[in-house]
Short mmCIF file of C-alpha atoms and ligand atoms in Angstrom, two decimals:
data_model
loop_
_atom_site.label_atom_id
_atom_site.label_comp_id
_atom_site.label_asym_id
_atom_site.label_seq_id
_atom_site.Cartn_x
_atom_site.Cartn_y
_atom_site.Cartn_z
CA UNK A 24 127.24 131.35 126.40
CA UNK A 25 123.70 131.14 126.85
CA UNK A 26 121.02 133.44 124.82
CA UNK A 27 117.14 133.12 125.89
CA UNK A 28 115.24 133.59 122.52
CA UNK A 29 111.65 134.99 122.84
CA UNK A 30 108.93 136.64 120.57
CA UNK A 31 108.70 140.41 121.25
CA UNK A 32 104.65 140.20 120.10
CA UNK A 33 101.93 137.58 119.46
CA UNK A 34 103.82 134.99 117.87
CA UNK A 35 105.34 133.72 114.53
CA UNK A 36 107.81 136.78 114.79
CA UNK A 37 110.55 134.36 112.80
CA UNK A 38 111.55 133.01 115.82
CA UNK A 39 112.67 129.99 113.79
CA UNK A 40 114.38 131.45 111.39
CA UNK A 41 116.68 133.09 113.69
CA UNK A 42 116.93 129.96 116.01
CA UNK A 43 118.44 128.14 113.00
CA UNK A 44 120.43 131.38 111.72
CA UNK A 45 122.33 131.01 115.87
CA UNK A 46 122.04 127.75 115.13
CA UNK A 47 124.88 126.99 113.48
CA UNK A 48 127.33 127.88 116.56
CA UNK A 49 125.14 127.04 119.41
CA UNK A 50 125.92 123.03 120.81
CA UNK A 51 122.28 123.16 122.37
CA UNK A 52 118.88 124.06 121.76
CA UNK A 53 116.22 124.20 124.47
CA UNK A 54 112.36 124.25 124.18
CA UNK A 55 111.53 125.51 127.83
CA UNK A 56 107.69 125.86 127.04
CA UNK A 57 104.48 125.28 124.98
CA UNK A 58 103.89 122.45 122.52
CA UNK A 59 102.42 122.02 119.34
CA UNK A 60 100.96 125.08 119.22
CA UNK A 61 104.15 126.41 118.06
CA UNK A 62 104.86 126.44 114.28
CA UNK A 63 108.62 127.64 113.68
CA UNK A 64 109.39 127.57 110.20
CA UNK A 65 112.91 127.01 108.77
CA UNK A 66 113.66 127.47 105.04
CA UNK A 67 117.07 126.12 104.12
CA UNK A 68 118.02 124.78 100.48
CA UNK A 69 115.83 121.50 101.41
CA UNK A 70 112.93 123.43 101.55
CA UNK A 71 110.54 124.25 103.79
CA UNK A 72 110.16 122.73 107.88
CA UNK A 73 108.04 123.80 110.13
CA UNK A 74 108.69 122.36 113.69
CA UNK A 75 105.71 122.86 116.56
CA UNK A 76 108.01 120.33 118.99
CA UNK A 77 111.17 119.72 117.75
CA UNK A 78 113.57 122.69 118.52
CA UNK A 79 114.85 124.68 115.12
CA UNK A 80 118.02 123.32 115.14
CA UNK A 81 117.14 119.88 114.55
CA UNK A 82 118.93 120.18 111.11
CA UNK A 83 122.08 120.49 112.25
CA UNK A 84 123.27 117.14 113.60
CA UNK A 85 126.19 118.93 115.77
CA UNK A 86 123.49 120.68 117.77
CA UNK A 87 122.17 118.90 120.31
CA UNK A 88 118.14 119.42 120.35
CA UNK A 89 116.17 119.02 123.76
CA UNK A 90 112.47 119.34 124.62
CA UNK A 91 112.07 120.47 127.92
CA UNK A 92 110.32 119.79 131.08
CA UNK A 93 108.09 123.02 130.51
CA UNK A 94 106.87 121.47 127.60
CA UNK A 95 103.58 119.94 127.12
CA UNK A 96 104.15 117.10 124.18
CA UNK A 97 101.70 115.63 122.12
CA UNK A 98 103.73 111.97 121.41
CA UNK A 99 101.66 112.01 118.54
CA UNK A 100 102.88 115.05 116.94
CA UNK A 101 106.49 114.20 118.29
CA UNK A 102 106.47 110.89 115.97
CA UNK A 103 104.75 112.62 113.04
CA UNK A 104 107.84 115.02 113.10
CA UNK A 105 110.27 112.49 113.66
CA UNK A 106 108.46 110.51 110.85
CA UNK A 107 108.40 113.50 108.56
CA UNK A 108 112.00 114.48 108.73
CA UNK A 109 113.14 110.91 108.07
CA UNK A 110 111.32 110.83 105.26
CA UNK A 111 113.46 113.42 104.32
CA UNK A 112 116.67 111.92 104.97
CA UNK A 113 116.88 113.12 108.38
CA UNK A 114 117.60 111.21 111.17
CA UNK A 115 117.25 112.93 114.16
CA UNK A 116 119.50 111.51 116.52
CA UNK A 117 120.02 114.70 118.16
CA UNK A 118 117.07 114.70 119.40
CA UNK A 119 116.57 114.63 123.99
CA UNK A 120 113.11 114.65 125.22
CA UNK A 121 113.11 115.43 129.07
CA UNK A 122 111.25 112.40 130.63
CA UNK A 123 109.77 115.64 133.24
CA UNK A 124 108.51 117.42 130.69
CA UNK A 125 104.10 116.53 130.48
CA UNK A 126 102.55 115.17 127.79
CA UNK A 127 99.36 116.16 125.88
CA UNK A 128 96.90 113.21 126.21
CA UNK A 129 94.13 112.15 124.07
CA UNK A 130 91.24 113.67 125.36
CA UNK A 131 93.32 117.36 125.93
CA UNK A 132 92.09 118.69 122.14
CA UNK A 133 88.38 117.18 123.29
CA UNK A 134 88.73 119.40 126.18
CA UNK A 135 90.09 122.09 124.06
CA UNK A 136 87.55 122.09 121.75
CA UNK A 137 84.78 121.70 124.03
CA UNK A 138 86.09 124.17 126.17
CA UNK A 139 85.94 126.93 123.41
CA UNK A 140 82.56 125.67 122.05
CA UNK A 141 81.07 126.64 125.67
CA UNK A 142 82.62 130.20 125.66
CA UNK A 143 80.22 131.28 122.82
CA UNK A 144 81.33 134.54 121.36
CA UNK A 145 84.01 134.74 124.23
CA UNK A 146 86.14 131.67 122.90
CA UNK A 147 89.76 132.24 122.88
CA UNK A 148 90.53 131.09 119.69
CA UNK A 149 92.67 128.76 120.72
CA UNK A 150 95.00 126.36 118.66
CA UNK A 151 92.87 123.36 119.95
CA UNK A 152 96.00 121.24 120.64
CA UNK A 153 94.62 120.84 123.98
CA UNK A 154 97.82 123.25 125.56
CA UNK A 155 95.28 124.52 128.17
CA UNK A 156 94.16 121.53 129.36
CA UNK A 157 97.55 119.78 129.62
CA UNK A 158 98.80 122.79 131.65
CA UNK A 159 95.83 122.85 133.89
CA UNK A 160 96.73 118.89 134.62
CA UNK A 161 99.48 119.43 135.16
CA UNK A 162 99.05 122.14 137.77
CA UNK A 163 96.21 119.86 139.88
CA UNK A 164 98.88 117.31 139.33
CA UNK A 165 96.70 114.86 137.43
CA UNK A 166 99.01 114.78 134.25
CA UNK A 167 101.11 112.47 132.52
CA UNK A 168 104.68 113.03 131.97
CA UNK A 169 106.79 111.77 129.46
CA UNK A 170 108.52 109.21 131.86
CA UNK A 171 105.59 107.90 132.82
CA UNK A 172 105.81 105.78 129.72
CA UNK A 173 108.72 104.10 130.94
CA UNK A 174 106.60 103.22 133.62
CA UNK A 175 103.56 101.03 132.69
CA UNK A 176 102.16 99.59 135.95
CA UNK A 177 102.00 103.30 136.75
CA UNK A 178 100.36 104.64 133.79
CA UNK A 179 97.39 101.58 134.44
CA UNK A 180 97.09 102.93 137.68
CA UNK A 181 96.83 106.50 136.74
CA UNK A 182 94.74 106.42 133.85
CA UNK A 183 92.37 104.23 135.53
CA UNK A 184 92.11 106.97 138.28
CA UNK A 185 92.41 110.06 135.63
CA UNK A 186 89.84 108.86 132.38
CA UNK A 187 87.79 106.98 134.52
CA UNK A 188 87.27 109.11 137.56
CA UNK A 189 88.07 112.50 136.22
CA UNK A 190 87.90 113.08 132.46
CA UNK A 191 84.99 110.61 131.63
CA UNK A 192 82.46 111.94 134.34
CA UNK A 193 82.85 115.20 133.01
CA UNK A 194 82.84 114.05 129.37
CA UNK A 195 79.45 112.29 130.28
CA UNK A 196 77.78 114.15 132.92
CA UNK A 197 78.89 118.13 131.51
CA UNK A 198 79.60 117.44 127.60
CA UNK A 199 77.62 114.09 127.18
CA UNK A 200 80.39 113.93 124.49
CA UNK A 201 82.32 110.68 123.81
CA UNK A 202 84.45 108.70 126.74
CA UNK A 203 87.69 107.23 126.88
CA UNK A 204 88.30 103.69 127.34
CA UNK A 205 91.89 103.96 129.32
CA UNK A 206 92.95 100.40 128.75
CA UNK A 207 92.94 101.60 125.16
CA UNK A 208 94.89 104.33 125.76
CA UNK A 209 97.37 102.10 127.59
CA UNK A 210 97.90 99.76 124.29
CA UNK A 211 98.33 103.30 122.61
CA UNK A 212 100.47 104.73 124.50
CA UNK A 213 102.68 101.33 124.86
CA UNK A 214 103.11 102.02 121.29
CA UNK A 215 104.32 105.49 121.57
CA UNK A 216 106.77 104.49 124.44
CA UNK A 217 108.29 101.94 122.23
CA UNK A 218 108.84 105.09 119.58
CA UNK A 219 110.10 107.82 122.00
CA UNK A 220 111.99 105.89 124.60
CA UNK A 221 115.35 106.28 122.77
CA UNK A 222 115.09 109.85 122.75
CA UNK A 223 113.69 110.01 126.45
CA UNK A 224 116.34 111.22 129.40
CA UNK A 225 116.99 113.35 132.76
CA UNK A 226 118.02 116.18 130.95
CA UNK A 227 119.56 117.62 134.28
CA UNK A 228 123.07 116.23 133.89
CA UNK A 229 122.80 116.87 130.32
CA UNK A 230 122.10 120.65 130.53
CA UNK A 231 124.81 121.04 133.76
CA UNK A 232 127.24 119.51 131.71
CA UNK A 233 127.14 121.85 128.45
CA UNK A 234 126.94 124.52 131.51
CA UNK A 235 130.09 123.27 132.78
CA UNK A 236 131.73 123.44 129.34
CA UNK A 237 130.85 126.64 128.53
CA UNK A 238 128.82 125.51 125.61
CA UNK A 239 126.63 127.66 123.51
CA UNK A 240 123.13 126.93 124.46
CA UNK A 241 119.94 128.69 123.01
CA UNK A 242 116.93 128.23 124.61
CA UNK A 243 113.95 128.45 121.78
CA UNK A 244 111.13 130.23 123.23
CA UNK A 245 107.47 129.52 122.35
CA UNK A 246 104.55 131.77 121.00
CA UNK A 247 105.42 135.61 122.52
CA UNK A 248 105.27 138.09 125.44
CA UNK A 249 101.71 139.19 124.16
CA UNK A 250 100.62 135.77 124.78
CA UNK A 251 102.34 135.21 128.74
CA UNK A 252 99.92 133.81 131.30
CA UNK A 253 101.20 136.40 133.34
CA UNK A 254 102.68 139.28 131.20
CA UNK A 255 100.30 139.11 128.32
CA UNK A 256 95.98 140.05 127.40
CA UNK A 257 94.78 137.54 130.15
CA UNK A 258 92.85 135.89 128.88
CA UNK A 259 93.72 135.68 125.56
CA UNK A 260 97.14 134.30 126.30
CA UNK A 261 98.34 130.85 126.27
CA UNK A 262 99.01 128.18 129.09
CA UNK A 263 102.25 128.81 129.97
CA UNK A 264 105.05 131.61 130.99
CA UNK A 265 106.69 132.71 127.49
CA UNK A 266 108.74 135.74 128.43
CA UNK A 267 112.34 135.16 129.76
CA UNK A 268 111.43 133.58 133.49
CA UNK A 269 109.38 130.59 131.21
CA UNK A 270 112.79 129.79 129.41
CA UNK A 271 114.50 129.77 133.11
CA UNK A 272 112.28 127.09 134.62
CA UNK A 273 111.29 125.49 131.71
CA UNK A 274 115.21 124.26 130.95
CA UNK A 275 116.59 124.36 134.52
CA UNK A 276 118.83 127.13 133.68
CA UNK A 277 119.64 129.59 136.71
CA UNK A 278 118.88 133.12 135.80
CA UNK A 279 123.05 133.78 136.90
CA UNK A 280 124.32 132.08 133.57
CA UNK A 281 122.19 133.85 131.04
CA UNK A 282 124.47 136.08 128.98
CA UNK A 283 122.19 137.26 126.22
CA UNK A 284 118.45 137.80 126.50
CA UNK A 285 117.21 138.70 122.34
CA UNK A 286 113.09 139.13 121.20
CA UNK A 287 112.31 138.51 118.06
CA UNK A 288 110.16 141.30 116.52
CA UNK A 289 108.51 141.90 113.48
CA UNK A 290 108.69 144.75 111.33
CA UNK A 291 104.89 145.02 111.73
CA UNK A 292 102.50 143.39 114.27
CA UNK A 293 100.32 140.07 113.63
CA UNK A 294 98.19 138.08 115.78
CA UNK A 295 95.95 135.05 115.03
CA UNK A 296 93.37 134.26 117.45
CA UNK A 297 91.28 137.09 119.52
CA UNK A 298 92.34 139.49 121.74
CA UNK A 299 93.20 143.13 121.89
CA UNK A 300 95.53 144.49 119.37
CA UNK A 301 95.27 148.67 119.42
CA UNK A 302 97.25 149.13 115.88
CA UNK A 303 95.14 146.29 113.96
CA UNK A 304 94.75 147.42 110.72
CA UNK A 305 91.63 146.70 108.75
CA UNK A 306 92.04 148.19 105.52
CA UNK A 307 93.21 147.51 102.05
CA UNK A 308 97.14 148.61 103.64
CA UNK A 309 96.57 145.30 106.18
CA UNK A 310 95.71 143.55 103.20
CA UNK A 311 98.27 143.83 101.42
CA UNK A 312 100.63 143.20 104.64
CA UNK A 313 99.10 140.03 104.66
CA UNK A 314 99.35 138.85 101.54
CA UNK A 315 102.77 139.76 100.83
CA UNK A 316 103.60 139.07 104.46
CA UNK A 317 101.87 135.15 104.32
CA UNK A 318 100.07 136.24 106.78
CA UNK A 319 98.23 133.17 107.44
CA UNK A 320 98.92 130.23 110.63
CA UNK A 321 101.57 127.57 110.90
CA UNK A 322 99.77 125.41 112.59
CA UNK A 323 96.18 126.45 111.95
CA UNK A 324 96.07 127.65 108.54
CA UNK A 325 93.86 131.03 109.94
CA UNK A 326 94.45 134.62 108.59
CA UNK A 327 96.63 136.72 110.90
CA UNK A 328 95.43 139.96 111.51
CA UNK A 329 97.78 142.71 111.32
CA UNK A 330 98.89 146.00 112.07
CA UNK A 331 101.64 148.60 112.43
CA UNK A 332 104.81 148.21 114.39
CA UNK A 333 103.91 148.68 118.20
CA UNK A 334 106.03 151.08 120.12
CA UNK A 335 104.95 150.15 123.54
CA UNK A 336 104.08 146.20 123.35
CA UNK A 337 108.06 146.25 121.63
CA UNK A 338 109.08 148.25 124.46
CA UNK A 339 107.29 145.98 126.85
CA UNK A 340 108.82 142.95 125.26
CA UNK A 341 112.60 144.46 125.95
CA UNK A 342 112.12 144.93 129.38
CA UNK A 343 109.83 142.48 130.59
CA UNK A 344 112.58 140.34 128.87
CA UNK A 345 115.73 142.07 129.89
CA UNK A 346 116.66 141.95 126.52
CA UNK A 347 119.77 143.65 124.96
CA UNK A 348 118.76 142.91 121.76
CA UNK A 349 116.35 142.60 119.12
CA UNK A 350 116.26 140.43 115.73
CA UNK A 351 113.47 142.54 113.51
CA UNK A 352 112.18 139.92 110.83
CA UNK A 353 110.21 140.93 107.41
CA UNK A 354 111.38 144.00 106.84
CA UNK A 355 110.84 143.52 102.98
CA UNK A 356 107.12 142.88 103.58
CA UNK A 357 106.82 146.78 103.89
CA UNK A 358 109.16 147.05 100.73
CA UNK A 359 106.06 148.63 98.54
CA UNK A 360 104.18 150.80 101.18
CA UNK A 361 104.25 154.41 100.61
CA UNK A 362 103.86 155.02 104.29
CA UNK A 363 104.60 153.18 107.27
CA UNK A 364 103.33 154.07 110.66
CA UNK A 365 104.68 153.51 113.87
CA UNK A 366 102.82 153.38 116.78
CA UNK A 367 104.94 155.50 120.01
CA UNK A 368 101.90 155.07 123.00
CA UNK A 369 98.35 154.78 123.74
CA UNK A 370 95.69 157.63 124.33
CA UNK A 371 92.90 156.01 126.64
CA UNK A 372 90.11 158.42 128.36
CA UNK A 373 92.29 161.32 128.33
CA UNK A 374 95.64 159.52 129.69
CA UNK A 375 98.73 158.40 127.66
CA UNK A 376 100.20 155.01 128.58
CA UNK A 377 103.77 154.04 127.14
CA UNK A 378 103.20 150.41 127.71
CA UNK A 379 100.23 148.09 127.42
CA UNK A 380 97.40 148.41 130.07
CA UNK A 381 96.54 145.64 132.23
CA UNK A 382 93.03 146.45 131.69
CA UNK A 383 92.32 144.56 128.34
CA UNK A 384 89.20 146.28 128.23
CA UNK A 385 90.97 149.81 128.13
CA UNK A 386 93.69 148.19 125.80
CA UNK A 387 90.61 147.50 123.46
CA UNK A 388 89.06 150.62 123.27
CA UNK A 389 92.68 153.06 123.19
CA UNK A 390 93.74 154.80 120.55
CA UNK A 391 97.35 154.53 119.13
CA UNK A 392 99.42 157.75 118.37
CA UNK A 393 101.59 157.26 115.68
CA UNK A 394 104.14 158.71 113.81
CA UNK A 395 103.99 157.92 110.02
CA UNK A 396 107.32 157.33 108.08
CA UNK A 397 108.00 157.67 103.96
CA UNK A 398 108.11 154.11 102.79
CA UNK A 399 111.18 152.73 100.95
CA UNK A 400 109.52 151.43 98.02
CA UNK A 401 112.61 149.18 96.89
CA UNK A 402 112.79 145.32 96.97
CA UNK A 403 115.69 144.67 100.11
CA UNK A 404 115.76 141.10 99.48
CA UNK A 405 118.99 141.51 98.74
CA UNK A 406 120.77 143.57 100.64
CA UNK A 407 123.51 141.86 102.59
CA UNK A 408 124.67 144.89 104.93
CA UNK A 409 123.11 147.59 106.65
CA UNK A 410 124.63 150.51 104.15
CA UNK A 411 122.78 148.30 101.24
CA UNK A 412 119.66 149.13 102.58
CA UNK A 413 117.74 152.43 101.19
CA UNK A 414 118.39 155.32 103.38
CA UNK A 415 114.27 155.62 104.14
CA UNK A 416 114.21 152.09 105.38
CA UNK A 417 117.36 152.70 107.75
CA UNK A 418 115.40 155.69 109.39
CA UNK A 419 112.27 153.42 109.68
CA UNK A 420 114.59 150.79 111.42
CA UNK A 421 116.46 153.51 113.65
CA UNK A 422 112.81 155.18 114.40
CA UNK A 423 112.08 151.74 115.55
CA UNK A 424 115.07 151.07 118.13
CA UNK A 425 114.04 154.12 119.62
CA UNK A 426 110.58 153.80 120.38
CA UNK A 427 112.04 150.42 121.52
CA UNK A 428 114.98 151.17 123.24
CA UNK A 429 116.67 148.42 122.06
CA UNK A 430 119.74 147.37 119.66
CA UNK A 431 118.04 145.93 116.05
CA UNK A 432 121.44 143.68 115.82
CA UNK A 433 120.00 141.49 113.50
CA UNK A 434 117.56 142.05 110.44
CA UNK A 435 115.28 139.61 108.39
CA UNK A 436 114.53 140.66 104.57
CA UNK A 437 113.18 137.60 103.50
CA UNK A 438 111.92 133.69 104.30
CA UNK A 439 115.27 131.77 103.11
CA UNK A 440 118.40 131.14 105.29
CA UNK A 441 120.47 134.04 103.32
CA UNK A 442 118.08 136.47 103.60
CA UNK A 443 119.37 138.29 106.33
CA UNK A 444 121.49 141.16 108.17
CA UNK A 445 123.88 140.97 110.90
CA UNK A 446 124.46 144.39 112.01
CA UNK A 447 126.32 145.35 115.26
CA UNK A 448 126.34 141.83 117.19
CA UNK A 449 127.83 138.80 116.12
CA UNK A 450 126.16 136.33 118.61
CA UNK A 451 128.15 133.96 120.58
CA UNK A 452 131.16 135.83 120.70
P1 GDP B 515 107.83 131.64 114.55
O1 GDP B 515 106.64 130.94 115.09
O2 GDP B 515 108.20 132.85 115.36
O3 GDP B 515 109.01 130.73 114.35
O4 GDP B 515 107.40 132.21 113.12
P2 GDP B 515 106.61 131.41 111.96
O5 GDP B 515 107.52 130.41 111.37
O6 GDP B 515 105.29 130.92 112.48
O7 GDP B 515 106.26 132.58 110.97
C1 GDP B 515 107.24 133.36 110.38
C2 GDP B 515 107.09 133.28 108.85
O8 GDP B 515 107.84 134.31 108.27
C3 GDP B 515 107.63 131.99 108.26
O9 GDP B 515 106.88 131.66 107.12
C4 GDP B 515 109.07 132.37 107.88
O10 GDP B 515 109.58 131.59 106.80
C5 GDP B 515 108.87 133.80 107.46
N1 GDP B 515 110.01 134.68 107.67
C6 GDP B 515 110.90 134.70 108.70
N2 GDP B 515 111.74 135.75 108.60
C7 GDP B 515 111.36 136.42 107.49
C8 GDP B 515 111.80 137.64 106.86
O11 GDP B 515 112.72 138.31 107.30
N3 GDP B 515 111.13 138.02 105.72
C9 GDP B 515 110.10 137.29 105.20
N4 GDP B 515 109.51 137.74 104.11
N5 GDP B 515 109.66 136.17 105.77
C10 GDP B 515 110.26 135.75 106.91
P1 IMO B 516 104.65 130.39 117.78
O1 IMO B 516 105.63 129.72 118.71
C1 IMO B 516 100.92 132.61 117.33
C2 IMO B 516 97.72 131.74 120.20
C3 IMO B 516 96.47 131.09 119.65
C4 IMO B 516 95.44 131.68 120.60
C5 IMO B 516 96.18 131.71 121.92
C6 IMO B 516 95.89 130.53 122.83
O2 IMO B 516 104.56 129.75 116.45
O3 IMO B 516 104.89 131.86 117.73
P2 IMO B 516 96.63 127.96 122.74
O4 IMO B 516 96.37 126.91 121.70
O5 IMO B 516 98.06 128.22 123.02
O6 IMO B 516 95.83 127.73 124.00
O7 IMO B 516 96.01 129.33 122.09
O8 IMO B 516 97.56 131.71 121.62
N1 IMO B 516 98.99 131.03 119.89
C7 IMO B 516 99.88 131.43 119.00
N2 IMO B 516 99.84 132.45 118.11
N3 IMO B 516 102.02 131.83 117.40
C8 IMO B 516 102.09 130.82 118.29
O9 IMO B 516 103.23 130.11 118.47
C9 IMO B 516 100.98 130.55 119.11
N4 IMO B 516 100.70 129.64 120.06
C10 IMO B 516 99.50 129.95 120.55
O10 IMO B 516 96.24 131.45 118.32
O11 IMO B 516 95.16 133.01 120.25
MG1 MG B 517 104.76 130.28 114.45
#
């Protein structure tokens, strides 16, 4: 069975959590896209991890984990993790990295940064782990892949041509910022060959194989629909395709043998970074979503802004997604509000849209209609079943499958491995 997981909103829906809740019974994990700017977080009786590379279910030795060749990998951050969990007592040979899949090079978070410090007021607010630029080489087919390291008369070749006929003129001649000396770079990234080369492989035989067997494969999506290239607030999306068709090419999966497509969605909305978000909240009652919420970046440390549950980006999400299913995470960071609104569609200029305009501008400006619910005001941390749960809080999450139109199968009430609710699905079979 194969389930494509992605994140219904802007990211850091709990996609992790629920990764390594499936994780248990799936035999493979695929990243199909992004790189470190992910920050899943998995809390198990260890403690706290928080993977941007490695897929979720890295913990569970069974499970075998593979990066993909839609992912752009800082080797860097791949040994740091690898690193980090063995000085934990993991060792994680589990691990596949697909020798296709690019790599982030040095001078990617220069680019990054520089690239944001030009836009002025207009910067993206990016994660500055140099995902744009990666993606961007790799599109004019100037960037490394992760095989290449297994190649080193190659990579002399090509970073000779890359740093010193591409990346330093501009470095010099537009930034007058700092160069790169690429014979450097080729000791450095000897080193990091030397690290990663037991973990790198052609993942295609791999992946048709577990096909073949009829194993149960996830494939770990990255950031969120909000934040497609295509699907999401161009421009404040990230570098790659996040929705459903991402996770497709990204693994090498045919669209034929997907069984189960499932968004992760949060009770509430977040986003870190700019960009259009028509239910932000910017009152004490975001606040105190925040706070209780942790409201505040994996990777980047930043505050999250947030806002009510909305209708018609979760909506969006399902069908852009083809999902059948929805996991709804922190549903116990609303646990004291007295009220909790739910946004149903946009008013903009007289007009009412039911999904998110294409416009960003007019996405902006809108203004969300809502309809506000009585609050719960109990702790659900514990509940273990769907009749547990207070009757208010069971009408908030039915009010929310239907502005949806999607099956909440599976419900978060708090950080820890426990902490959750399956309700109508169990997932692979
Ligand atoms: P991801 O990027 O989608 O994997 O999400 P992140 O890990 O960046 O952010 C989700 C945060 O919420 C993490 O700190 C999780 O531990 C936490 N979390 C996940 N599910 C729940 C939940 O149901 N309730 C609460 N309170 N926290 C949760
Ligand atoms: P996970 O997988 C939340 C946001 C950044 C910025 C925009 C572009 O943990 O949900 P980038 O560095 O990708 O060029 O930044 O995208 N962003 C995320 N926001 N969760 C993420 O990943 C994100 N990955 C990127 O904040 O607004
Ligand atoms: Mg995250």
């Amino acid at each position: 069975m194969v389930i494509i997981i992605a994140g219904a909103q802007w990211g850091d829906e709990g996609k992790g959590k629920v990764i390594d809740l499936l994780a248990e019974r799936a035999d493979m994990i695929v990243r199909p896209q992004g790189g470190a700017n992910a920050g899943h977080t998995v809390v198990t009786e260890d403690g706290e991890f928080k993977f941007q590379l490695l897929p979720s279910g890295i913990l569970y030795p069974h499970v075998t984990c593979v990066i993909g060749h839609g992912v752009v990998a800082d080797p860097r951050v791949l040994i740091r993790e690898i690193d980090q969990l063995r000085e934990r007592g993991i060792e994680p040979d589990n691990l596949v990295i697909s020798e296709r899949a690019h790599m982030v090079m040095g001078y990617h978070p220069v680019f990054d940064q520089l690239e944001e410090g030009v836009r002025g007021d207009d910067r993206l607010g990016t994660t500055r782990r140099g995902i744009g630029p990666a993606y961007s080489d790799k599109i004019r087919r100037i960037g490394f892949r992760i095989g290449d390291l297994q190649k080193e008369a190659f990579m002399r070749k090509k970073l000779d041509f890359v740093v010193g006929q591409v990346k330093n003129p501009i470095l010099t001649d537009l930034y007058r910022d700092r160069t790169f000396d690429w014979e450097e770079m080729l000791a450095e990234y000897r080193d990091y060959a030397a690290r990663l080369n037991p973990y790198i492989r052609d993942i295609y035989p791999l992946v048709q194989d577990a096909l073949d067997r009829q194993a149960n494969i996830l494939l770990e999506g990255a950031q969120a629909t909000m934040l497609d290239l295509d699907l999401g607030t161009y421009p404040y999306v990230t570098s790659s395709n996040t929705t459903a068709g991402g996770a497709l090419t990204g693994s090498g999966i045919p669209p034929t043998r997907v069984d189960l497509s499932l968004v992760v969605c949060k009770a509430y909305t977040t986003r870190v970074g700019y960009g259009p978000l028509p239910t932000e909240l910017t009152d004490s009652t975001g606040d105190q979503i925040r706070e209780k919420g942790t409201e505040f970046g994996t990777v980047t440390g930043r505050a999250r802004r947030v806002g009510w549950f909305d209708g018609p980006v979760a909506r969006y999400a399902v069908r852009v997604n083809g999902a059948e299913s929805m996991a709804l995470t922190k549903l116990d960071v609303l646990d004291a509000l007295p009220e909790v609104g739910i946004c149903t569609d946009y008013e903009f200029r007289g007009r009412v849209h039911d999904h998110p305009m294409a416009n960003i501008s007019h996405l902006k400006h809108c203004s969300p209609r809502y309809v506000n619910m009585p609050g719960w005001q109990a702790p659900i941390g514990q509940c273990r079943t769907w009749d547990e749960l207070p009757t208010k809080c069971r009408a908030y999450v039915e009010a929310l499958e239907g502005v949806a139109e999607v099956s909440i199968d599976l419900i978060g009430v708090g950080p820890r491995r426990d902490q959750f609710i399956m309700r109508k699905r169990s997932f692979f079979g």
